[in-house]
Amino acid sequence: MTEREITRPVDLARGRRLNPEAVGWSRSPVHRTRIAGWGRTKRWEYWGIVTDRFVVGLTVAGLDYLANCAVYVLDRRTGQEATRSGIRPLHRPRFGDDPGDGTLHASAGVGAGRVGIGIDDDEGRTSIRVQARELQVSLEVSRPGHDGLAVVVPWSERRFQYTLKDLANPVTGTVTLDGTTHDLGTGWAVLDRGRGRWRYATTWNWGAGSGVVEGSTRAIQVGGKWTDGTGSTENGILIDGRLHKLGEDLRWTYHLTEPGGPWRVRGERLDATLTPFHLRRDVTELGVLAVKTHQAFGVWHGTGVLDDGSEVSLDGLVGWAEQSRNRW
């Protein structure tokens, strides 16, 4: 499948409808993501971090009719998990619409249930601060300036999504649990930025992995289900800063009834399997809003084929694979 690479700034939408000129993919943020009107528009910033000590996931989401700030922490050494999530009805966080603008300050929840998240983009780095009950996170993410993977997925002229995945970003910081501060450890941060107008019910697969293999920085980004049949994919291999786009729908094999079972993703240029070290199950039921996610954190092994036909190892990349079913 041949997809159009976009290299110049472009508007994602014309009013509330998809701009046809925005459909394609890019190596860097070039889409201006302003969407007019209210209703069915979803915006979020998600950062996923895996180090040799901690797993951290944090989300700021705006669904037009509510805002959500959430943080998840897993201490890999002790197995302790902590989740904090706050909801703010009829509130829309101030997401940036300019290409590459990820600076954002938001809070949701009340009293002891309040979660505050601050994200500040600066030249070559992103600073993140999370404040929640008995849980604080402080992160410094280095942004090397390598290729990312931005894709516009066109379901129809009224339903569409812009997504940006930025992989293999070195990260340092601290996690404070129950008053005790711990060093974050050594690892990687991945950004998932979303802007679009969604269908009410959607299921997706997403997987990512980052690391150093044979002396080079490598990463994979894979997706499925929600993009199938649209002509757009969010699949790629990153090698030493250069993205190699995979323009095909990939085949996912996994069994949710086997928590420690493998997650395999295959295509003509990719065969990679994630072996989990931890499975997170997240279920939210709030009337018309429902989310059910199975997220396996683990280590990837496999091979990928680059644009020039050469084969590379993906053994040892750390990250996750997930299935998420959503009504929102």
PDB file of C-alpha atoms in Angstrom, residues 8-270:
ATOM      1  CA  ARG A   8       4.401  20.934   4.232  1.00  0.00           C
ATOM      2  CA  PRO A   9       2.066  22.475   6.839  1.00  0.00           C
ATOM      3  CA  VAL A  10      -1.602  21.655   6.254  1.00  0.00           C
ATOM      4  CA  ASP A  11      -4.927  22.121   8.050  1.00  0.00           C
ATOM      5  CA  LEU A  12      -6.419  18.913   9.410  1.00  0.00           C
ATOM      6  CA  ALA A  13      -9.996  20.128   9.060  1.00  0.00           C
ATOM      7  CA  ARG A  14     -12.117  22.626   7.200  1.00  0.00           C
ATOM      8  CA  GLY A  15     -14.542  23.622   9.896  1.00  0.00           C
ATOM      9  CA  ARG A  16     -15.809  20.305  11.251  1.00  0.00           C
ATOM     10  CA  ARG A  17     -14.985  18.256   8.150  1.00  0.00           C
ATOM     11  CA  LEU A  18     -11.801  16.507   7.119  1.00  0.00           C
ATOM     12  CA  ASN A  19      -9.536  18.387   4.748  1.00  0.00           C
ATOM     13  CA  PRO A  20      -8.719  15.834   1.993  1.00  0.00           C
ATOM     14  CA  GLU A  21      -5.282  17.409   1.565  1.00  0.00           C
ATOM     15  CA  ALA A  22      -4.446  16.386   5.147  1.00  0.00           C
ATOM     16  CA  VAL A  23      -4.744  12.642   4.512  1.00  0.00           C
ATOM     17  CA  GLY A  24      -1.355  10.931   4.547  1.00  0.00           C
ATOM     18  CA  TRP A  25       1.606  10.632   6.878  1.00  0.00           C
ATOM     19  CA  SER A  26       4.590  12.721   7.884  1.00  0.00           C
ATOM     20  CA  ARG A  27       7.920  12.338   9.674  1.00  0.00           C
ATOM     21  CA  SER A  28       7.386  15.457  11.771  1.00  0.00           C
ATOM     22  CA  PRO A  29       4.346  17.431  12.972  1.00  0.00           C
ATOM     23  CA  VAL A  30       3.002  19.458  10.040  1.00  0.00           C
ATOM     24  CA  HIS A  31      -0.762  19.363  10.689  1.00  0.00           C
ATOM     25  CA  ARG A  32      -2.630  22.303  12.181  1.00  0.00           C
ATOM     26  CA  THR A  33      -5.266  20.479  14.195  1.00  0.00           C
ATOM     27  CA  ARG A  34      -7.980  23.051  14.921  1.00  0.00           C
ATOM     28  CA  ILE A  35     -11.459  21.511  14.610  1.00  0.00           C
ATOM     29  CA  ALA A  36     -14.502  23.789  14.823  1.00  0.00           C
ATOM     30  CA  GLY A  37     -17.658  23.116  16.797  1.00  0.00           C
ATOM     31  CA  TRP A  38     -18.575  20.857  19.704  1.00  0.00           C
ATOM     32  CA  GLY A  39     -19.423  17.165  19.965  1.00  0.00           C
ATOM     33  CA  ARG A  40     -17.580  13.953  19.000  1.00  0.00           C
ATOM     34  CA  THR A  41     -14.209  15.751  18.979  1.00  0.00           C
ATOM     35  CA  LYS A  42     -11.504  13.955  20.983  1.00  0.00           C
ATOM     36  CA  ARG A  43      -8.128  15.376  21.921  1.00  0.00           C
ATOM     37  CA  TRP A  44      -5.396  13.872  24.059  1.00  0.00           C
ATOM     38  CA  GLU A  45      -1.748  13.795  25.048  1.00  0.00           C
ATOM     39  CA  TYR A  46      -0.470  10.443  26.316  1.00  0.00           C
ATOM     40  CA  TRP A  47       3.052   9.709  27.474  1.00  0.00           C
ATOM     41  CA  GLY A  48       4.133   6.105  28.052  1.00  0.00           C
ATOM     42  CA  ILE A  49       7.410   5.396  29.859  1.00  0.00           C
ATOM     43  CA  VAL A  50       9.164   2.076  30.465  1.00  0.00           C
ATOM     44  CA  THR A  51      12.426   1.938  32.413  1.00  0.00           C
ATOM     45  CA  ASP A  52      14.318  -0.799  34.193  1.00  0.00           C
ATOM     46  CA  ARG A  53      12.545   0.255  37.422  1.00  0.00           C
ATOM     47  CA  PHE A  54       9.168   1.794  36.550  1.00  0.00           C
ATOM     48  CA  VAL A  55       6.331   1.835  34.058  1.00  0.00           C
ATOM     49  CA  VAL A  56       4.486   5.164  33.881  1.00  0.00           C
ATOM     50  CA  GLY A  57       1.499   6.152  31.778  1.00  0.00           C
ATOM     51  CA  LEU A  58      -0.128   9.580  31.906  1.00  0.00           C
ATOM     52  CA  THR A  59      -3.043  11.019  29.994  1.00  0.00           C
ATOM     53  CA  VAL A  60      -4.725  14.359  29.499  1.00  0.00           C
ATOM     54  CA  ALA A  61      -7.894  13.880  27.450  1.00  0.00           C
ATOM     55  CA  GLY A  62     -10.651  16.216  26.330  1.00  0.00           C
ATOM     56  CA  LEU A  63     -13.852  14.612  25.011  1.00  0.00           C
ATOM     57  CA  ASP A  64     -15.828  17.868  24.567  1.00  0.00           C
ATOM     58  CA  TYR A  65     -18.257  16.877  27.325  1.00  0.00           C
ATOM     59  CA  LEU A  66     -15.586  16.122  29.937  1.00  0.00           C
ATOM     60  CA  ALA A  67     -11.873  16.262  30.719  1.00  0.00           C
ATOM     61  CA  ASN A  68      -9.820  13.429  32.169  1.00  0.00           C
ATOM     62  CA  CYS A  69      -6.386  13.506  33.797  1.00  0.00           C
ATOM     63  CA  ALA A  70      -4.945  10.123  34.728  1.00  0.00           C
ATOM     64  CA  VAL A  71      -1.655   8.558  35.788  1.00  0.00           C
ATOM     65  CA  TYR A  72      -0.593   4.934  36.183  1.00  0.00           C
ATOM     66  CA  VAL A  73       2.607   3.722  37.844  1.00  0.00           C
ATOM     67  CA  LEU A  74       4.046   0.216  38.170  1.00  0.00           C
ATOM     68  CA  ASP A  75       7.093  -0.417  40.339  1.00  0.00           C
ATOM     69  CA  ARG A  76       8.733  -3.307  38.499  1.00  0.00           C
ATOM     70  CA  ARG A  77      10.885  -4.144  41.504  1.00  0.00           C
ATOM     71  CA  THR A  78       8.071  -4.575  44.033  1.00  0.00           C
ATOM     72  CA  GLY A  79       5.042  -5.099  41.793  1.00  0.00           C
ATOM     73  CA  GLN A  80       3.223  -2.177  43.429  1.00  0.00           C
ATOM     74  CA  GLU A  81       0.700  -0.427  41.169  1.00  0.00           C
ATOM     75  CA  ALA A  82      -0.871   2.995  41.627  1.00  0.00           C
ATOM     76  CA  THR A  83      -3.625   4.573  39.535  1.00  0.00           C
ATOM     77  CA  ARG A  84      -5.109   8.032  39.916  1.00  0.00           C
ATOM     78  CA  SER A  85      -7.809   9.435  37.633  1.00  0.00           C
ATOM     79  CA  GLY A  86      -9.886  12.608  37.793  1.00  0.00           C
ATOM     80  CA  ILE A  87     -12.933  13.674  35.760  1.00  0.00           C
ATOM     81  CA  ARG A  88     -14.070  17.253  35.143  1.00  0.00           C
ATOM     82  CA  PRO A  89     -17.486  17.466  33.432  1.00  0.00           C
ATOM     83  CA  LEU A  90     -18.169  20.040  30.711  1.00  0.00           C
ATOM     84  CA  HIS A  91     -14.556  21.136  30.544  1.00  0.00           C
ATOM     85  CA  ARG A  92     -12.116  21.228  27.636  1.00  0.00           C
ATOM     86  CA  PRO A  93      -8.365  21.436  28.369  1.00  0.00           C
ATOM     87  CA  ARG A  94      -6.436  23.944  26.265  1.00  0.00           C
ATOM     88  CA  PHE A  95      -4.669  21.713  23.779  1.00  0.00           C
ATOM     89  CA  GLY A  96      -2.333  23.302  21.262  1.00  0.00           C
ATOM     90  CA  ASP A  97      -3.407  23.241  17.608  1.00  0.00           C
ATOM     91  CA  ASP A  98      -0.128  24.315  16.013  1.00  0.00           C
ATOM     92  CA  PRO A  99       2.182  21.602  14.647  1.00  0.00           C
ATOM     93  CA  GLY A 100       4.327  20.159  17.411  1.00  0.00           C
ATOM     94  CA  ASP A 101       2.720  22.155  20.240  1.00  0.00           C
ATOM     95  CA  GLY A 102       2.419  19.822  23.218  1.00  0.00           C
ATOM     96  CA  THR A 103       2.544  22.331  26.074  1.00  0.00           C
ATOM     97  CA  LEU A 104      -0.469  21.731  28.287  1.00  0.00           C
ATOM     98  CA  HIS A 105      -1.562  22.293  31.889  1.00  0.00           C
ATOM     99  CA  ALA A 106      -4.720  20.600  33.115  1.00  0.00           C
ATOM    100  CA  SER A 107      -6.396  19.210  36.192  1.00  0.00           C
ATOM    101  CA  ALA A 108      -9.491  17.128  36.850  1.00  0.00           C
ATOM    102  CA  GLY A 109     -11.233  15.717  39.883  1.00  0.00           C
ATOM    103  CA  VAL A 110     -11.996  17.383  43.205  1.00  0.00           C
ATOM    104  CA  GLY A 111     -10.507  17.287  46.673  1.00  0.00           C
ATOM    105  CA  ALA A 112      -8.289  14.287  47.333  1.00  0.00           C
ATOM    106  CA  GLY A 113      -9.240  12.901  43.920  1.00  0.00           C
ATOM    107  CA  ARG A 114      -7.720  15.798  41.989  1.00  0.00           C
ATOM    108  CA  VAL A 115      -5.050  14.955  39.409  1.00  0.00           C
ATOM    109  CA  GLY A 116      -2.914  17.743  37.946  1.00  0.00           C
ATOM    110  CA  ILE A 117      -0.627  17.296  34.935  1.00  0.00           C
ATOM    111  CA  GLY A 118       1.729  19.904  33.505  1.00  0.00           C
ATOM    112  CA  ILE A 119       3.553  19.361  30.195  1.00  0.00           C
ATOM    113  CA  ASP A 120       6.059  21.945  28.956  1.00  0.00           C
ATOM    114  CA  ASP A 121       7.771  21.632  25.588  1.00  0.00           C
ATOM    115  CA  ASP A 122      11.077  23.439  25.205  1.00  0.00           C
ATOM    116  CA  GLU A 123      13.854  23.284  22.634  1.00  0.00           C
ATOM    117  CA  GLY A 124      14.926  19.648  22.537  1.00  0.00           C
ATOM    118  CA  ARG A 125      13.137  18.497  25.681  1.00  0.00           C
ATOM    119  CA  THR A 126       9.783  18.065  27.414  1.00  0.00           C
ATOM    120  CA  SER A 127       9.242  18.507  31.168  1.00  0.00           C
ATOM    121  CA  ILE A 128       6.320  16.694  32.784  1.00  0.00           C
ATOM    122  CA  ARG A 129       4.968  17.082  36.319  1.00  0.00           C
ATOM    123  CA  VAL A 130       2.153  15.042  37.859  1.00  0.00           C
ATOM    124  CA  GLN A 131       0.513  15.818  41.197  1.00  0.00           C
ATOM    125  CA  ALA A 132      -1.997  13.399  42.712  1.00  0.00           C
ATOM    126  CA  ARG A 133      -2.885  11.951  46.089  1.00  0.00           C
ATOM    127  CA  GLU A 134       0.198  10.172  47.485  1.00  0.00           C
ATOM    128  CA  LEU A 135       1.681  10.048  43.972  1.00  0.00           C
ATOM    129  CA  GLN A 136       3.968  12.542  42.230  1.00  0.00           C
ATOM    130  CA  VAL A 137       5.939  12.112  39.025  1.00  0.00           C
ATOM    131  CA  SER A 138       8.669  14.389  37.650  1.00  0.00           C
ATOM    132  CA  LEU A 139      10.058  13.642  34.177  1.00  0.00           C
ATOM    133  CA  GLU A 140      12.610  15.187  31.833  1.00  0.00           C
ATOM    134  CA  VAL A 141      12.270  13.812  28.319  1.00  0.00           C
ATOM    135  CA  SER A 142      15.052  14.399  25.789  1.00  0.00           C
ATOM    136  CA  ARG A 143      13.701  15.000  22.273  1.00  0.00           C
ATOM    137  CA  PRO A 144      16.548  14.061  19.900  1.00  0.00           C
ATOM    138  CA  GLY A 145      14.805  15.477  16.826  1.00  0.00           C
ATOM    139  CA  HIS A 146      14.508  12.133  15.083  1.00  0.00           C
ATOM    140  CA  ASP A 147      11.631  11.146  12.807  1.00  0.00           C
ATOM    141  CA  GLY A 148       8.220  10.577  14.322  1.00  0.00           C
ATOM    142  CA  LEU A 149       5.165   9.048  12.690  1.00  0.00           C
ATOM    143  CA  ALA A 150       2.140  11.287  12.165  1.00  0.00           C
ATOM    144  CA  VAL A 151      -0.866   9.838  10.341  1.00  0.00           C
ATOM    145  CA  VAL A 152      -4.342  11.033   9.389  1.00  0.00           C
ATOM    146  CA  VAL A 153      -6.913   8.228   9.361  1.00  0.00           C
ATOM    147  CA  PRO A 154     -10.016   9.020   7.232  1.00  0.00           C
ATOM    148  CA  TRP A 155     -13.137   7.072   8.209  1.00  0.00           C
ATOM    149  CA  SER A 156     -15.293   9.644   6.415  1.00  0.00           C
ATOM    150  CA  GLU A 157     -15.376  13.401   5.840  1.00  0.00           C
ATOM    151  CA  ARG A 158     -17.059  13.801   9.249  1.00  0.00           C
ATOM    152  CA  ARG A 159     -15.093  11.161  11.195  1.00  0.00           C
ATOM    153  CA  PHE A 160     -11.297  11.244  11.131  1.00  0.00           C
ATOM    154  CA  GLN A 161      -8.251  11.149  13.388  1.00  0.00           C
ATOM    155  CA  TYR A 162      -4.798  12.692  13.488  1.00  0.00           C
ATOM    156  CA  THR A 163      -2.263  10.731  15.514  1.00  0.00           C
ATOM    157  CA  LEU A 164       1.401  11.435  16.224  1.00  0.00           C
ATOM    158  CA  LYS A 165       3.697   8.804  17.691  1.00  0.00           C
ATOM    159  CA  ASP A 166       7.161   9.936  18.850  1.00  0.00           C
ATOM    160  CA  LEU A 167       9.316   6.986  19.921  1.00  0.00           C
ATOM    161  CA  ALA A 168      12.631   6.261  21.625  1.00  0.00           C
ATOM    162  CA  ASN A 169      12.971   9.440  23.669  1.00  0.00           C
ATOM    163  CA  PRO A 170      15.458   9.082  26.565  1.00  0.00           C
ATOM    164  CA  VAL A 171      13.892   9.980  29.912  1.00  0.00           C
ATOM    165  CA  THR A 172      15.040  10.686  33.470  1.00  0.00           C
ATOM    166  CA  GLY A 173      13.146  11.652  36.585  1.00  0.00           C
ATOM    167  CA  THR A 174      11.626  10.587  39.876  1.00  0.00           C
ATOM    168  CA  VAL A 175       8.509   8.841  41.135  1.00  0.00           C
ATOM    169  CA  THR A 176       7.206   9.578  44.630  1.00  0.00           C
ATOM    170  CA  LEU A 177       4.910   6.930  46.080  1.00  0.00           C
ATOM    171  CA  ASP A 178       3.400   7.271  49.547  1.00  0.00           C
ATOM    172  CA  GLY A 179       5.973   9.917  50.470  1.00  0.00           C
ATOM    173  CA  THR A 180       9.055   7.992  49.302  1.00  0.00           C
ATOM    174  CA  THR A 181      10.929   9.320  46.258  1.00  0.00           C
ATOM    175  CA  HIS A 182      12.542   6.855  43.843  1.00  0.00           C
ATOM    176  CA  ASP A 183      14.806   7.366  40.849  1.00  0.00           C
ATOM    177  CA  LEU A 184      12.929   6.617  37.628  1.00  0.00           C
ATOM    178  CA  GLY A 185      15.670   4.378  36.267  1.00  0.00           C
ATOM    179  CA  THR A 186      16.954   4.049  32.709  1.00  0.00           C
ATOM    180  CA  GLY A 187      14.523   3.816  29.834  1.00  0.00           C
ATOM    181  CA  TRP A 188      12.429   5.442  27.144  1.00  0.00           C
ATOM    182  CA  ALA A 189       9.396   7.669  26.676  1.00  0.00           C
ATOM    183  CA  VAL A 190       6.818   7.498  23.881  1.00  0.00           C
ATOM    184  CA  LEU A 191       4.344  10.234  22.962  1.00  0.00           C
ATOM    185  CA  ASP A 192       0.875   9.520  21.572  1.00  0.00           C
ATOM    186  CA  ARG A 193      -0.912  12.700  20.459  1.00  0.00           C
ATOM    187  CA  GLY A 194      -4.478  12.478  19.168  1.00  0.00           C
ATOM    188  CA  ARG A 195      -6.847  15.000  17.603  1.00  0.00           C
ATOM    189  CA  GLY A 196      -9.988  14.080  15.700  1.00  0.00           C
ATOM    190  CA  ARG A 197     -13.708  13.435  15.417  1.00  0.00           C
ATOM    191  CA  TRP A 198     -14.468   9.865  16.416  1.00  0.00           C
ATOM    192  CA  ARG A 199     -17.152   7.285  15.920  1.00  0.00           C
ATOM    193  CA  TYR A 200     -18.949   6.383  19.142  1.00  0.00           C
ATOM    194  CA  ALA A 201     -17.629   2.790  19.366  1.00  0.00           C
ATOM    195  CA  THR A 202     -14.050   1.921  18.393  1.00  0.00           C
ATOM    196  CA  THR A 203     -11.579  -0.899  19.018  1.00  0.00           C
ATOM    197  CA  TRP A 204      -7.854  -0.555  18.476  1.00  0.00           C
ATOM    198  CA  ASN A 205      -4.547  -2.340  18.863  1.00  0.00           C
ATOM    199  CA  TRP A 206      -1.395  -0.405  19.635  1.00  0.00           C
ATOM    200  CA  GLY A 207       2.150  -1.508  20.251  1.00  0.00           C
ATOM    201  CA  ALA A 208       5.446   0.319  20.736  1.00  0.00           C
ATOM    202  CA  GLY A 209       8.986  -0.594  21.682  1.00  0.00           C
ATOM    203  CA  SER A 210      12.256   1.319  22.089  1.00  0.00           C
ATOM    204  CA  GLY A 211      15.853   0.419  22.865  1.00  0.00           C
ATOM    205  CA  VAL A 212      19.420  -0.014  21.691  1.00  0.00           C
ATOM    206  CA  VAL A 213      20.181  -3.077  19.557  1.00  0.00           C
ATOM    207  CA  GLU A 214      23.638  -3.836  18.137  1.00  0.00           C
ATOM    208  CA  GLY A 215      24.760  -0.327  19.049  1.00  0.00           C
ATOM    209  CA  SER A 216      21.938   1.532  17.296  1.00  0.00           C
ATOM    210  CA  THR A 217      18.802   3.153  18.691  1.00  0.00           C
ATOM    211  CA  ARG A 218      15.761   1.339  17.359  1.00  0.00           C
ATOM    212  CA  ALA A 219      12.006   1.438  17.854  1.00  0.00           C
ATOM    213  CA  ILE A 220       8.826  -0.011  16.440  1.00  0.00           C
ATOM    214  CA  GLN A 221       5.339   1.459  16.225  1.00  0.00           C
ATOM    215  CA  VAL A 222       2.426  -0.809  15.275  1.00  0.00           C
ATOM    216  CA  GLY A 223      -1.340  -0.418  15.233  1.00  0.00           C
ATOM    217  CA  GLY A 224      -4.415  -2.195  14.030  1.00  0.00           C
ATOM    218  CA  LYS A 225      -8.186  -2.618  13.861  1.00  0.00           C
ATOM    219  CA  TRP A 226      -9.092   1.076  13.960  1.00  0.00           C
ATOM    220  CA  THR A 227      -7.123   1.849  10.790  1.00  0.00           C
ATOM    221  CA  ASP A 228      -7.939  -1.334   8.852  1.00  0.00           C
ATOM    222  CA  GLY A 229      -9.398  -0.653   5.422  1.00  0.00           C
ATOM    223  CA  THR A 230      -8.933   3.130   5.561  1.00  0.00           C
ATOM    224  CA  GLY A 231      -5.839   3.277   3.352  1.00  0.00           C
ATOM    225  CA  SER A 232      -3.818   4.693   6.265  1.00  0.00           C
ATOM    226  CA  THR A 233      -1.616   2.793   8.706  1.00  0.00           C
ATOM    227  CA  GLU A 234       0.383   3.811  11.779  1.00  0.00           C
ATOM    228  CA  ASN A 235       3.154   1.242  11.382  1.00  0.00           C
ATOM    229  CA  GLY A 236       6.874   1.896  11.166  1.00  0.00           C
ATOM    230  CA  ILE A 237      10.409   1.010  12.223  1.00  0.00           C
ATOM    231  CA  LEU A 238      12.787   3.671  13.546  1.00  0.00           C
ATOM    232  CA  ILE A 239      16.529   3.078  13.063  1.00  0.00           C
ATOM    233  CA  ASP A 240      19.013   5.683  14.296  1.00  0.00           C
ATOM    234  CA  GLY A 241      16.518   8.494  13.839  1.00  0.00           C
ATOM    235  CA  ARG A 242      15.180   7.473  10.421  1.00  0.00           C
ATOM    236  CA  LEU A 243      11.618   6.168  10.071  1.00  0.00           C
ATOM    237  CA  HIS A 244      10.902   3.305   7.676  1.00  0.00           C
ATOM    238  CA  LYS A 245       7.150   3.384   6.991  1.00  0.00           C
ATOM    239  CA  LEU A 246       5.227   0.113   6.775  1.00  0.00           C
ATOM    240  CA  GLY A 247       2.224   0.703   4.537  1.00  0.00           C
ATOM    241  CA  GLU A 248       0.165  -2.414   5.207  1.00  0.00           C
ATOM    242  CA  ASP A 249      -2.432  -3.648   7.680  1.00  0.00           C
ATOM    243  CA  LEU A 250      -0.624  -5.961  10.097  1.00  0.00           C
ATOM    244  CA  ARG A 251      -1.884  -9.235  11.562  1.00  0.00           C
ATOM    245  CA  TRP A 252      -2.173  -9.377  15.355  1.00  0.00           C
ATOM    246  CA  THR A 253      -2.277 -12.651  17.305  1.00  0.00           C
ATOM    247  CA  TYR A 254      -2.882 -12.745  21.075  1.00  0.00           C
ATOM    248  CA  HIS A 255      -5.243 -14.262  23.646  1.00  0.00           C
ATOM    249  CA  LEU A 256      -6.631 -12.089  26.433  1.00  0.00           C
ATOM    250  CA  THR A 257      -7.443 -15.213  28.451  1.00  0.00           C
ATOM    251  CA  GLU A 258      -3.687 -15.876  28.712  1.00  0.00           C
ATOM    252  CA  PRO A 259      -2.307 -12.902  30.707  1.00  0.00           C
ATOM    253  CA  GLY A 260       1.313 -13.944  30.213  1.00  0.00           C
ATOM    254  CA  GLY A 261       0.874 -15.073  26.634  1.00  0.00           C
ATOM    255  CA  PRO A 262       2.724 -13.549  23.659  1.00  0.00           C
ATOM    256  CA  TRP A 263       1.463 -10.749  21.415  1.00  0.00           C
ATOM    257  CA  ARG A 264       2.629 -11.334  17.846  1.00  0.00           C
ATOM    258  CA  VAL A 265       2.442  -8.763  15.040  1.00  0.00           C
ATOM    259  CA  ARG A 266       3.219  -9.801  11.464  1.00  0.00           C
ATOM    260  CA  GLY A 267       3.342  -8.383   7.972  1.00  0.00           C
ATOM    261  CA  GLU A 268       5.456  -8.602   4.823  1.00  0.00           C
ATOM    262  CA  ARG A 269       8.219  -6.545   6.451  1.00  0.00           C
ATOM    263  CA  LEU A 270       7.712  -7.251  10.141  1.00  0.00           C
TER     264      LEU A 270
END
